[in-house]
Amino acid sequence: LHSAPYFVSSNKHFKSRPEWFGYYQGKRHPHGNTYPGINFCLSNKDAREEYISNVIAFAKRNPILKNLSLLFIDNGLPCECELCQQHPVTELVLNLFNELADRLAREVPAVTLDTNPGYAPIEKMPDRIFPNGKWRGFYSHWGRGHRTSYNDADYFRRANILGWKSYFNEFWLLSYYAANSHQPLNGPPFIYALLNDTKFIIENNFTGTMVLEWPV
């Protein structure tokens, strides 16, 4: 999922194309395998083309693929170069995914693209540029305490979830019920959250729900 460094390779390009990579605290940083993680420069046309072309090539090499869920560095920071700072990071990401979705539709139409708005680096909802209808979204609130449900009137991300949902034809909710880093110490199965999350999903006509699970 957090695959962006595979498609804009620091090993191949950082020395010769440093302007492709994120600017942070006065210098460019390799993409991935560093802390803090700095995402590549989304305002650089050549860097965007590198990313898109490599995703397209990957999809063509792997015809078994029917869906690509592509995310940026987990908890990665956006580039702070002068050009990137002229646009909200949400706008830069939506531009990139709209371009990529257009190319996929033309060149690899069997593959569907998605990513997770509402999750860094695109938490803030857009006001000028929107998804173009050729890709899908899923929302994942990392760190939600499961004493709280999506359906609670005072759940602070409720408006953000529904706002992002309004921009997509297909939209899922991804939850972390089984992850011990995402819950208060009240133990599964989180009956309150499961019941009211399900009501929220049904009442608001989400495409579906996903659960990230691993042994705890």
Coordinates of N, CA, C and O in Angstrom, one line a residue, residues 142 146 175-190 211-216:
W142 N -6.9 6.0 11.4 CA -5.9 5.3 12.2 C -5.9 5.9 13.6 O -5.9 7.2 13.8
H146 N -12.2 2.7 20.1 CA -13.4 2.0 19.7 C -14.5 2.1 20.8 O -15.5 1.5 20.6
S175 N -11.5 -0.1 8.8 CA -11.4 0.0 10.3 C -10.3 -0.9 10.8 O -9.9 -1.9 10.2
Y176 N -9.9 -0.6 12.1 CA -8.7 -1.3 12.6 C -9.1 -2.1 13.9 O -8.5 -2.0 14.9
Y177 N -10.2 -2.8 13.9 CA -10.7 -3.4 15.1 C -9.7 -4.4 15.8 O -9.8 -4.5 17.0
A178 N -8.9 -5.0 15.0 CA -8.0 -6.0 15.6 C -6.6 -5.5 16.0 O -5.8 -6.3 16.5
A179 N -6.3 -4.3 15.8 CA -5.0 -3.8 16.0 C -4.9 -3.2 17.4 O -5.6 -2.3 17.8
N180 N -3.9 -3.7 18.2 CA -3.8 -3.3 19.6 C -3.3 -1.9 19.8 O -3.2 -1.4 20.9
S181 N -2.8 -1.3 18.7 CA -2.3 0.1 18.8 C -3.4 1.1 18.5 O -3.2 2.3 18.5
H182 N -4.6 0.6 18.2 CA -5.7 1.5 17.8 C -6.9 1.4 18.7 O -8.0 1.7 18.3
Q183 N -6.8 1.1 19.9 CA -7.9 0.9 20.8 C -7.6 1.2 22.2 O -6.4 1.1 22.7
P184 N -8.6 1.6 23.0 CA -8.4 1.7 24.5 C -8.3 0.2 25.0 O -8.7 -0.7 24.3
L185 N -7.9 0.1 26.2 CA -7.7 -1.2 26.8 C -9.1 -1.8 27.3 O -9.3 -2.1 28.5
N186 N -10.0 -1.9 26.4 CA -11.3 -2.5 26.8 C -11.6 -3.8 26.0 O -12.7 -4.3 26.2
G187 N -10.6 -4.2 25.2 CA -10.7 -5.5 24.6 C -11.7 -5.6 23.5 O -12.8 -5.0 23.5
P188 N -11.5 -6.5 22.5 CA -12.4 -6.8 21.5 C -13.6 -7.6 22.0 O -13.4 -8.1 23.1
P189 N -14.7 -7.7 21.4 CA -15.0 -7.3 20.0 C -15.6 -5.9 19.7 O -16.1 -5.7 18.7
F190 N -15.5 -5.0 20.7 CA -16.0 -3.7 20.5 C -17.4 -3.6 20.0 O -17.7 -3.1 18.9
V211 N -11.6 -4.3 6.9 CA -11.0 -4.4 8.2 C -9.6 -4.8 8.1 O -9.3 -5.8 7.4
L212 N -8.7 -4.0 8.7 CA -7.3 -4.4 8.7 C -7.1 -5.2 10.0 O -7.3 -4.8 11.1
E213 N -6.6 -6.5 9.8 CA -6.4 -7.4 10.9 C -5.1 -8.0 10.9 O -4.5 -8.3 9.9
W214 N -4.5 -8.2 12.1 CA -3.3 -9.1 12.3 C -3.3 -9.6 13.7 O -4.0 -9.0 14.6
P215 N -2.6 -10.6 14.0 CA -2.6 -11.2 15.4 C -2.1 -10.1 16.4 O -1.2 -9.4 16.1
V216 N -2.8 -10.1 17.5 CA -2.4 -9.2 18.6 C -2.1 -9.9 19.9 O -2.5 -11.1 20.0

